[in-house]
Amino acid sequence: MAETENIIIKDTLDGLGTDAYSNYLAHALCLAGSCRLKYNGEERELQAGDLMIVRKGKLVERIRPADDFRVKVIYVTSEFIVLSTPLSNYGMKGQLALFLNPIMKLNAEQRELCRKDFEMVEARLAQTGHHFRRDLLIASVQMLIIDFFDFHSHLYGVDNIPQQSAAIMNGFLNMLENGTYREVNWYADKLCVTPKYLSEVSRKISGYAANYWINRYTVLDISRLLRDKSLTFVRISDLFGFSSPAYFSRYVQQHLGVSPTEYRG
């Protein structure tokens, strides 16, 4: 893949949450104004000086920018992010926190540093004649990520996550992000640990047991599919491996507060 396809820079949030950027992580720096959007089912507002990082574009809906809204967005493919991410387990904590709230409030110093990081990536992307352009881009994106880690750690603190725990949690979240929804026992078996140990690791790193994250990801995708009226409830139930449509209906009622029929409206 060409580097211009690994990294895409835009001046608008148009397309975020669509298939156009389904394999990209979005990093948006609000330069002016504000923009309201729905993220993971909750209303959020991106304001001037805020940094928003979206790992799963389909979490974003109903983008409503104000007339004075200006933004710079750097989209980076998941594969290129892996190449550019430094050897630090901190990214795991950041990933979980950003799933719950993708917006970070930056102070004046952080905003200026972030703006310079964005400009550096854009300038390096334009250096098409550089003989070591790929390495140059990896380095510039890595600098961006390291500063993101620093911004986030000032908001949420720094924890020393053991390598083994980070590897287990990373494997667990990757399965969830890829749309694999099962019981805790299934994930534990794939990761070669006990269900109890997986939940202990999840709670230690994130503050929540494994079931919490399974339900958060599952409910997110169920609610998205329920809005697609071309899909029957039986079909959606089958996609998620529910033993019966009745069990699916009870699950929706429990986690969304209404029946599938009521949710669809």
mmCIF file of C-alpha atoms in Angstrom:
data_model
loop_
_atom_site.group_PDB
_atom_site.id
_atom_site.type_symbol
_atom_site.label_atom_id
_atom_site.label_comp_id
_atom_site.label_asym_id
_atom_site.label_seq_id
_atom_site.Cartn_x
_atom_site.Cartn_y
_atom_site.Cartn_z
ATOM 1 C CA MET A 1 0.000 0.000 0.000
ATOM 2 C CA ALA A 2 1.292 3.481 -0.891
ATOM 3 C CA GLU A 3 2.147 5.719 2.048
ATOM 4 C CA THR A 4 -0.446 8.259 0.877
ATOM 5 C CA GLU A 5 -3.010 5.481 1.429
ATOM 6 C CA ASN A 6 -1.579 4.537 4.839
ATOM 7 C CA ILE A 7 -1.917 8.147 5.962
ATOM 8 C CA ILE A 8 -4.714 10.443 4.783
ATOM 9 C CA ILE A 9 -5.054 14.065 5.912
ATOM 10 C CA LYS A 10 -8.380 15.902 5.743
ATOM 11 C CA ASP A 11 -9.850 19.244 6.832
ATOM 12 C CA THR A 12 -13.295 17.821 7.579
ATOM 13 C CA LEU A 13 -14.929 15.030 9.564
ATOM 14 C CA ASP A 14 -16.998 14.042 6.522
ATOM 15 C CA GLY A 15 -16.705 10.292 5.991
ATOM 16 C CA LEU A 16 -15.810 9.448 9.584
ATOM 17 C CA GLY A 17 -17.935 6.484 10.643
ATOM 18 C CA THR A 18 -18.433 5.267 7.055
ATOM 19 C CA ASP A 19 -16.837 2.404 5.146
ATOM 20 C CA ALA A 20 -14.457 4.892 3.501
ATOM 21 C CA TYR A 21 -12.298 4.896 6.646
ATOM 22 C CA SER A 22 -13.251 1.548 8.165
ATOM 23 C CA ASN A 23 -9.602 0.424 8.433
ATOM 24 C CA TYR A 24 -8.286 3.738 9.724
ATOM 25 C CA LEU A 25 -7.787 5.310 13.133
ATOM 26 C CA ALA A 26 -8.852 8.947 13.113
ATOM 27 C CA HIS A 27 -6.962 11.665 14.989
ATOM 28 C CA ALA A 28 -8.828 14.980 14.903
ATOM 29 C CA LEU A 29 -7.552 18.280 16.303
ATOM 30 C CA CYS A 30 -10.271 20.930 16.575
ATOM 31 C CA LEU A 31 -8.750 24.230 15.445
ATOM 32 C CA ALA A 32 -11.809 26.434 15.949
ATOM 33 C CA GLY A 33 -15.524 26.338 16.682
ATOM 34 C CA SER A 34 -17.258 23.165 17.803
ATOM 35 C CA CYS A 35 -18.883 20.011 16.474
ATOM 36 C CA ARG A 36 -21.527 17.799 18.056
ATOM 37 C CA LEU A 37 -21.599 14.080 17.330
ATOM 38 C CA LYS A 38 -22.893 10.851 18.747
ATOM 39 C CA TYR A 39 -20.200 8.449 19.937
ATOM 40 C CA ASN A 40 -20.912 4.974 21.275
ATOM 41 C CA GLY A 41 -24.536 6.002 21.716
ATOM 42 C CA GLU A 42 -23.746 9.151 23.724
ATOM 43 C CA GLU A 43 -23.757 12.813 22.708
ATOM 44 C CA ARG A 44 -20.296 14.412 22.627
ATOM 45 C CA GLU A 45 -18.994 17.834 21.674
ATOM 46 C CA LEU A 46 -15.604 18.519 20.117
ATOM 47 C CA GLN A 47 -14.478 22.047 20.971
ATOM 48 C CA ALA A 48 -11.580 24.280 19.940
ATOM 49 C CA GLY A 49 -8.325 22.844 21.281
ATOM 50 C CA ASP A 50 -9.747 19.358 21.848
ATOM 51 C CA LEU A 51 -8.110 16.226 20.471
ATOM 52 C CA MET A 52 -10.359 13.343 19.422
ATOM 53 C CA ILE A 53 -9.015 9.849 18.709
ATOM 54 C CA VAL A 54 -11.407 7.314 17.197
ATOM 55 C CA ARG A 55 -10.259 3.702 16.862
ATOM 56 C CA LYS A 56 -13.584 2.328 15.608
ATOM 57 C CA GLY A 57 -15.201 4.664 13.104
ATOM 58 C CA LYS A 58 -18.575 2.950 13.337
ATOM 59 C CA LEU A 59 -18.874 4.303 16.889
ATOM 60 C CA VAL A 60 -19.441 7.751 15.363
ATOM 61 C CA GLU A 61 -22.850 8.935 14.156
ATOM 62 C CA ARG A 62 -24.707 12.181 13.463
ATOM 63 C CA ILE A 63 -21.805 14.591 12.980
ATOM 64 C CA ARG A 64 -23.120 18.177 13.259
ATOM 65 C CA PRO A 65 -20.399 20.842 12.845
ATOM 66 C CA ALA A 66 -21.039 24.474 13.759
ATOM 67 C CA ASP A 67 -20.579 27.078 11.031
ATOM 68 C CA ASP A 68 -17.208 28.163 12.473
ATOM 69 C CA PHE A 69 -15.885 24.622 12.967
ATOM 70 C CA ARG A 70 -12.375 23.951 11.649
ATOM 71 C CA VAL A 71 -10.518 20.691 12.106
ATOM 72 C CA LYS A 72 -7.433 18.821 10.944
ATOM 73 C CA VAL A 73 -7.801 15.051 10.726
ATOM 74 C CA ILE A 74 -5.043 12.473 10.273
ATOM 75 C CA TYR A 75 -6.287 9.025 9.296
ATOM 76 C CA VAL A 76 -3.774 6.187 9.748
ATOM 77 C CA THR A 77 -4.380 2.541 8.842
ATOM 78 C CA SER A 78 -4.420 0.021 11.687
ATOM 79 C CA GLU A 79 -1.380 -1.720 10.177
ATOM 80 C CA PHE A 80 0.666 1.482 10.043
ATOM 81 C CA ILE A 81 -0.328 2.332 13.624
ATOM 82 C CA VAL A 82 1.085 -1.034 14.738
ATOM 83 C CA LEU A 83 4.360 -0.257 12.946
ATOM 84 C CA SER A 84 4.542 3.194 14.545
ATOM 85 C CA THR A 85 3.434 2.466 18.119
ATOM 86 C CA PRO A 86 6.353 2.548 20.607
ATOM 87 C CA LEU A 87 7.134 -0.427 22.817
ATOM 88 C CA SER A 88 4.996 0.691 25.729
ATOM 89 C CA ASN A 89 2.098 -1.014 27.474
ATOM 90 C CA TYR A 90 0.515 2.363 28.182
ATOM 91 C CA GLY A 91 -1.324 2.217 24.875
ATOM 92 C CA MET A 92 -3.577 -0.463 26.337
ATOM 93 C CA LYS A 93 -4.936 1.834 29.038
ATOM 94 C CA GLY A 94 -5.372 4.620 26.520
ATOM 95 C CA GLN A 95 -7.248 2.341 24.134
ATOM 96 C CA LEU A 96 -9.788 1.419 26.798
ATOM 97 C CA ALA A 97 -10.311 4.979 27.993
ATOM 98 C CA LEU A 98 -10.742 6.275 24.437
ATOM 99 C CA PHE A 99 -13.394 3.646 23.759
ATOM 100 C CA LEU A 100 -15.438 5.227 26.551
ATOM 101 C CA ASN A 101 -14.609 8.848 25.685
ATOM 102 C CA PRO A 102 -12.585 9.722 22.553
ATOM 103 C CA ILE A 103 -12.119 13.416 23.388
ATOM 104 C CA MET A 104 -9.181 14.798 25.360
ATOM 105 C CA LYS A 105 -9.160 18.361 26.665
ATOM 106 C CA LEU A 106 -5.698 19.798 25.992
ATOM 107 C CA ASN A 107 -4.089 22.738 27.749
ATOM 108 C CA ALA A 108 -2.457 25.549 25.750
ATOM 109 C CA GLU A 109 1.000 23.928 25.754
ATOM 110 C CA GLN A 110 -0.381 20.548 24.686
ATOM 111 C CA ARG A 111 -2.489 22.112 21.919
ATOM 112 C CA GLU A 112 0.559 23.832 20.451
ATOM 113 C CA LEU A 113 2.625 20.639 20.618
ATOM 114 C CA CYS A 114 -0.199 18.654 19.018
ATOM 115 C CA ARG A 115 -0.549 21.224 16.229
ATOM 116 C CA LYS A 116 3.193 20.968 15.485
ATOM 117 C CA ASP A 117 2.999 17.152 15.461
ATOM 118 C CA PHE A 118 0.143 17.297 12.952
ATOM 119 C CA GLU A 119 2.065 19.723 10.751
ATOM 120 C CA MET A 120 5.149 17.479 10.902
ATOM 121 C CA VAL A 121 3.214 14.422 9.677
ATOM 122 C CA GLU A 122 1.660 16.478 6.884
ATOM 123 C CA ALA A 123 5.038 17.927 5.847
ATOM 124 C CA ARG A 124 6.723 14.514 5.849
ATOM 125 C CA LEU A 125 3.867 13.012 3.833
ATOM 126 C CA ALA A 126 4.521 15.646 1.170
ATOM 127 C CA GLN A 127 8.200 14.615 0.848
ATOM 128 C CA THR A 128 7.547 12.103 -1.912
ATOM 129 C CA GLY A 129 11.170 12.210 -3.119
ATOM 130 C CA HIS A 130 12.719 11.231 0.206
ATOM 131 C CA HIS A 131 14.621 7.959 -0.220
ATOM 132 C CA PHE A 132 13.653 6.839 3.306
ATOM 133 C CA ARG A 133 10.119 8.191 3.271
ATOM 134 C CA ARG A 134 8.486 5.158 4.899
ATOM 135 C CA ASP A 135 10.874 5.234 7.855
ATOM 136 C CA LEU A 136 10.410 8.993 8.046
ATOM 137 C CA LEU A 137 6.635 8.619 8.259
ATOM 138 C CA ILE A 138 6.843 5.845 10.852
ATOM 139 C CA ALA A 139 9.039 8.099 12.985
ATOM 140 C CA SER A 140 6.729 11.112 12.645
ATOM 141 C CA VAL A 141 3.605 9.079 13.474
ATOM 142 C CA GLN A 142 5.429 7.501 16.417
ATOM 143 C CA MET A 143 6.238 10.976 17.758
ATOM 144 C CA LEU A 144 2.567 11.840 17.427
ATOM 145 C CA ILE A 145 1.555 8.710 19.366
ATOM 146 C CA ILE A 146 4.131 9.294 22.118
ATOM 147 C CA ASP A 147 2.750 12.788 22.686
ATOM 148 C CA PHE A 148 -0.785 11.340 22.732
ATOM 149 C CA PHE A 149 0.356 8.910 25.448
ATOM 150 C CA ASP A 150 1.730 11.850 27.412
ATOM 151 C CA PHE A 151 -1.463 13.911 27.042
ATOM 152 C CA HIS A 152 -3.559 10.950 28.123
ATOM 153 C CA SER A 153 -1.324 10.019 31.070
ATOM 154 C CA HIS A 154 -1.648 13.532 32.487
ATOM 155 C CA LEU A 155 -5.424 13.083 32.455
ATOM 156 C CA TYR A 156 -5.660 9.492 33.696
ATOM 157 C CA GLY A 157 -2.316 8.708 35.337
ATOM 158 C CA VAL A 158 0.337 6.109 34.489
ATOM 159 C CA ASP A 159 0.111 2.452 35.469
ATOM 160 C CA ASN A 160 2.828 -0.150 35.090
ATOM 161 C CA ILE A 161 1.030 -2.914 33.200
ATOM 162 C CA PRO A 162 2.922 -6.247 33.109
ATOM 163 C CA GLN A 163 3.803 -7.460 29.619
ATOM 164 C CA GLN A 164 1.848 -10.718 29.967
ATOM 165 C CA SER A 165 -1.298 -8.927 31.153
ATOM 166 C CA ALA A 166 -1.028 -6.389 28.344
ATOM 167 C CA ALA A 167 -0.684 -9.189 25.771
ATOM 168 C CA ILE A 168 -3.772 -10.991 27.125
ATOM 169 C CA MET A 169 -5.872 -7.820 27.212
ATOM 170 C CA ASN A 170 -4.695 -6.825 23.749
ATOM 171 C CA GLY A 171 -5.704 -10.195 22.318
ATOM 172 C CA PHE A 172 -9.084 -9.968 24.057
ATOM 173 C CA LEU A 173 -9.805 -6.469 22.735
ATOM 174 C CA ASN A 174 -8.655 -7.351 19.219
ATOM 175 C CA MET A 175 -11.236 -10.131 19.075
ATOM 176 C CA LEU A 176 -13.924 -7.725 20.279
ATOM 177 C CA GLU A 177 -12.910 -5.008 17.822
ATOM 178 C CA ASN A 178 -13.024 -7.559 15.005
ATOM 179 C CA GLY A 179 -16.652 -8.299 15.890
ATOM 180 C CA THR A 180 -16.193 -11.656 17.637
ATOM 181 C CA TYR A 181 -18.791 -11.791 20.428
ATOM 182 C CA ARG A 182 -18.957 -14.855 22.668
ATOM 183 C CA GLU A 183 -19.038 -15.820 26.345
ATOM 184 C CA VAL A 184 -16.008 -15.173 28.574
ATOM 185 C CA ASN A 185 -15.094 -18.878 28.467
ATOM 186 C CA TRP A 186 -14.646 -18.707 24.683
ATOM 187 C CA TYR A 187 -12.153 -15.821 24.814
ATOM 188 C CA ALA A 188 -10.288 -17.372 27.726
ATOM 189 C CA ASP A 189 -9.883 -20.612 25.780
ATOM 190 C CA LYS A 190 -8.528 -18.743 22.739
ATOM 191 C CA LEU A 191 -6.057 -16.897 24.975
ATOM 192 C CA CYS A 192 -5.038 -20.075 26.840
ATOM 193 C CA VAL A 193 -6.055 -18.724 30.257
ATOM 194 C CA THR A 194 -8.909 -19.414 32.656
ATOM 195 C CA PRO A 195 -12.070 -17.247 32.538
ATOM 196 C CA LYS A 196 -11.329 -16.088 36.093
ATOM 197 C CA TYR A 197 -7.811 -14.987 35.138
ATOM 198 C CA LEU A 198 -9.039 -13.128 32.066
ATOM 199 C CA SER A 199 -11.545 -11.203 34.168
ATOM 200 C CA GLU A 200 -8.881 -10.466 36.786
ATOM 201 C CA VAL A 201 -6.555 -9.070 34.124
ATOM 202 C CA SER A 202 -9.363 -7.002 32.621
ATOM 203 C CA ARG A 203 -10.346 -5.595 36.006
ATOM 204 C CA LYS A 204 -6.752 -4.787 36.939
ATOM 205 C CA ILE A 205 -6.056 -2.928 33.694
ATOM 206 C CA SER A 206 -9.395 -1.275 33.017
ATOM 207 C CA GLY A 207 -11.294 -1.345 36.280
ATOM 208 C CA TYR A 208 -13.963 -3.553 34.697
ATOM 209 C CA ALA A 209 -14.383 -7.323 34.399
ATOM 210 C CA ALA A 210 -14.242 -9.002 30.976
ATOM 211 C CA ASN A 211 -18.044 -9.265 30.758
ATOM 212 C CA TYR A 212 -18.322 -5.487 30.885
ATOM 213 C CA TRP A 213 -16.299 -5.073 27.694
ATOM 214 C CA ILE A 214 -18.040 -7.974 25.949
ATOM 215 C CA ASN A 215 -21.403 -6.345 26.616
ATOM 216 C CA ARG A 216 -20.245 -2.855 25.631
ATOM 217 C CA TYR A 217 -18.963 -4.013 22.236
ATOM 218 C CA THR A 218 -21.864 -6.416 21.646
ATOM 219 C CA VAL A 219 -24.571 -3.885 22.457
ATOM 220 C CA LEU A 220 -22.891 -1.313 20.241
ATOM 221 C CA ASP A 221 -23.068 -3.556 17.181
ATOM 222 C CA ILE A 222 -26.534 -4.870 18.004
ATOM 223 C CA SER A 223 -27.934 -1.341 18.221
ATOM 224 C CA ARG A 224 -26.282 -0.483 14.900
ATOM 225 C CA LEU A 225 -27.812 -3.517 13.175
ATOM 226 C CA LEU A 226 -31.227 -2.936 14.740
ATOM 227 C CA ARG A 227 -31.324 0.406 12.930
ATOM 228 C CA ASP A 228 -30.934 -1.466 9.630
ATOM 229 C CA LYS A 229 -34.559 -2.394 8.926
ATOM 230 C CA SER A 230 -33.542 -4.746 6.131
ATOM 231 C CA LEU A 231 -32.287 -7.227 8.764
ATOM 232 C CA THR A 232 -34.773 -9.405 10.629
ATOM 233 C CA PHE A 233 -34.439 -9.944 14.366
ATOM 234 C CA VAL A 234 -33.806 -13.644 13.715
ATOM 235 C CA ARG A 235 -30.945 -12.760 11.370
ATOM 236 C CA ILE A 236 -29.354 -10.411 13.904
ATOM 237 C CA SER A 237 -29.785 -13.016 16.638
ATOM 238 C CA ASP A 238 -28.006 -15.590 14.450
ATOM 239 C CA LEU A 239 -25.156 -13.182 13.636
ATOM 240 C CA PHE A 240 -24.346 -12.848 17.334
ATOM 241 C CA GLY A 241 -24.712 -16.522 18.143
ATOM 242 C CA PHE A 242 -27.707 -16.265 20.470
ATOM 243 C CA SER A 243 -29.280 -19.638 21.214
ATOM 244 C CA SER A 244 -32.750 -18.356 20.327
ATOM 245 C CA PRO A 245 -34.559 -15.165 19.243
ATOM 246 C CA ALA A 246 -36.221 -15.097 22.674
ATOM 247 C CA TYR A 247 -32.822 -14.988 24.404
ATOM 248 C CA PHE A 248 -31.741 -12.243 21.982
ATOM 249 C CA SER A 249 -34.853 -10.232 22.825
ATOM 250 C CA ARG A 250 -34.193 -10.559 26.569
ATOM 251 C CA TYR A 251 -30.574 -9.472 26.074
ATOM 252 C CA VAL A 252 -31.653 -6.348 24.168
ATOM 253 C CA GLN A 253 -34.275 -5.548 26.788
ATOM 254 C CA GLN A 254 -31.699 -5.889 29.556
ATOM 255 C CA HIS A 255 -28.970 -3.772 27.952
ATOM 256 C CA LEU A 256 -30.910 -1.241 25.873
ATOM 257 C CA GLY A 257 -33.917 -0.926 28.151
ATOM 258 C CA VAL A 258 -36.430 -1.691 25.409
ATOM 259 C CA SER A 259 -37.376 -4.638 23.214
ATOM 260 C CA PRO A 260 -35.891 -4.982 19.709
ATOM 261 C CA THR A 261 -39.235 -3.892 18.211
ATOM 262 C CA GLU A 262 -39.419 -0.797 20.441
ATOM 263 C CA TYR A 263 -35.790 0.112 19.723
ATOM 264 C CA ARG A 264 -36.341 -0.101 15.983
ATOM 265 C CA GLY A 265 -39.432 2.063 16.370
#
